[in-house]
Amino acid sequence: MRTIIDLDQGWKFIREGAGLPTALPEHWQSVELPHTWNAVDGMDGGGNYYRGRCWYARTFEMPRQPLPGGRVYVEILAAGQQAAVYVNGRQAVYHEGGYSSFRADVTELCREDGENLLAVACDNSNKDSVYPQSADFTFYGGLYRGVNLISVPHTHFDLDHFGGPGLKVTPRPCPCGGAKFELESWVTDPDENFTVMYSIKNAEGHEVASAVRPADSTKVTVAVPNAHRWDIDDPYLYTVTATLQRRNEAYDEVSARVGVREFSCDPQKGFILNGAATPLRGVSRHQDKLYQGNALTRADHFEDARIIKELGANTIRLAHYQHSQDFYDACDQLGFAVWAEIPFISVFNQDPAAHENCVSQLKELIIQNYNHPSICFWGISNEILIGGISDKLVENHHELNKLAKELDPTRLTTIAHVSMTPTSGPMHHITDVESYNHYFGWYGGKMEDNGPWLDKFHAEHPDICLGLSEYGCEGIVTYHGPSPACKDYSEEYQALYHEHMAKVLDERPWIWSSHVWNMFDFGCAARNEGGVAGRNNKGLVTIDRRTRKDSYYIYQAYWTKTPMVHICGRRYAQRAGAAVEIRVYSNQPQVELLIDGESVGKQAGDKVFVFTAALEPGFHIVAAKAGDAMDSITLEKVEQEPAVYVLPEVKERAEGVANWFKLAVDLDLTAPMEFPEGKYSVKDSMETLAQSPEALEMVREAVKLVTNFDLSPGVGMWDMMKSMTPEGMMTMGGGAMPQGFLESLNAKLIKIDRV
Ligand code: ADA
């Protein structure tokens, strides 16, 4: 039988200056998996996290099968980003792509007696042909998901096909109330004596169906009468076991937990699960955590899934790469409709080798995760038009989509368009359903632009299923103020923005899915925003998972059924001013507010309840009651709110925008948009503009004002944004800048000769 030996303990690790070891290097650092060498520098700012080749080594004894001919595999659950695996000094496998599992048959490289040396060189330095190449998150390096040794008899369920499980289960509900399970498995080197026995057990452990097939022709469909459906609120799982049998002896066994469900998307009706309209409303998630980087344990994964469940979300976009099997398991068990994707993101590379890498990452994603009932969508790219469109890019998308459909006709393909993707054109109608990322109300534009944009697209394209794959804004829980505004990074503005967005989405059930960017703050070494270097702070929950921001609770009010009430502003604890505004979120129809035990009033409303109260100097207990739910906070009335509530750069930026208009006397705000030959313009990429120091300086200042990104070659977000044009960035903003801003910038640029 198969044995799986966990190799997570007893590793030696070295960051620099080592080559392939010939014996276990006792002087290297002792580590346990999961491990990344970027746990701290990947999220502490400076954009200088270590990207290079590091070594891991440990020893193992060769597991023995009782019969001759057994095979031994090393299974790497993921290695960031390229990895070479050696046993006793000889290379067993080289793998590109930092998020999928891969295996190598190392039998011939092992000594039968004594210790074997397993060494893995992981490399997270940039490689042009491996995605992701540039994106808004840290590309952690390391063996961050664990390593196994698998011992199998000579004949066994396949271990060589793109890291897959060797067992494929497709449950299809039948109109009569039962289900048909299509079962297929792959057996390596069977002879005529082998059969595969399938057993399907229900959640209570009782066998409900079984089948037997010869091992060289394993495909079979079996019926399960009265099948219990898998659903968001009732994630019922069956366990399918395939046993490789040689007469009266079981040789090998694999199993999968699966669910019976059917779904579809309709441009007008949105997402339909098991016959019921189910607008998908949820969040995106990255795999990382404070000072752990992406080296999360199974317990960490389940904790994240539970926090998302408590939010009331019914969908998760697992961005921007394949996540851990543990997390997909959690989604199967807790009930989420999942969007899974490959890291084909931000920057397109024409090189055929880069396309091949996309193809292999997509194959791995689908083959390794096919059995998970939570997964409903395969995402083929994200914001790929940042660097512009080309025929090759479109052609590659068609190929990826075709491949996904061939590998898995049972699921829908999807795409996350960057905000400025033209609403008509070759990027549409490639995937089954589509989605846009929009940051109106953050990078630019107003939050109020979101609803009209969605409605316009919907009216113009009644045949496209439209989703909102990303939207969000930063919220830092130490910044507060009575007049929250875009780009002030305050917890209050983030909450206001999400109040608006939750309503926009609630009013548009035809939007098949929406995903808040992001569930948790996450590591992005290149960032430096809001006084927090190295992170993206758009989470509804902080990166350490300790603080649920006020914005978390507005979604809870919209999405959960359990009675809840939440008073906002518990961290905005010291308030000045004659009257204090107290915002309360609840899913109950009525909220009563009490200050120091005295009722201030009852309000009937929908999700958001706003009270105003005059407070005497000193401390006050503010409580809210809504049905059986209760919440309370303590506020102090002060003369002046503490300075720590306001980020100094927020003031500087506001002044900067005003100065752009005030000080620059040569500004032509009504200049016609002209693009004379031989001159720069707002249609040039940042990279092209950077050829002229004068043009670069001009554009840097403008971009900083619009996006708050400091774009200098080689610094911060440069790699990701260098192929964007000022025009593109500002269109993405949806028109947040005062009128004439883009025109005035263009008027300045067209005075500069091209270098
Ligand atoms: C993009 C990108 C995300 C995210 C976001 C942001 O939309 O797809 O990876 O980082 O930007 O926060 O700016």
mmCIF file of C-alpha atoms in Angstrom, residues 26 71 115 145 152 191 219 316 357 416 552 590 641:
data_model
loop_
_atom_site.group_PDB
_atom_site.id
_atom_site.type_symbol
_atom_site.label_atom_id
_atom_site.label_comp_id
_atom_site.label_asym_id
_atom_site.label_seq_id
_atom_site.Cartn_x
_atom_site.Cartn_y
_atom_site.Cartn_z
ATOM 1 C CA GLU A 26 25.315 20.787 9.847
ATOM 2 C CA ARG A 71 8.693 3.411 -6.314
ATOM 3 C CA GLU A 115 20.623 7.978 4.653
ATOM 4 C CA ARG A 145 3.805 24.429 1.758
ATOM 5 C CA VAL A 152 4.018 3.078 -3.690
ATOM 6 C CA ASP A 191 -1.280 -6.004 -15.894
ATOM 7 C CA LYS A 219 -13.823 5.073 -16.550
ATOM 8 C CA ILE A 316 -13.687 33.858 -2.527
ATOM 9 C CA ASN A 357 4.710 28.589 -18.491
ATOM 10 C CA ALA A 416 -10.237 40.074 -14.392
ATOM 11 C CA TYR A 552 -15.716 44.241 7.749
ATOM 12 C CA GLN A 590 -34.217 48.777 14.176
ATOM 13 C CA GLU A 641 -8.142 64.904 18.623
#
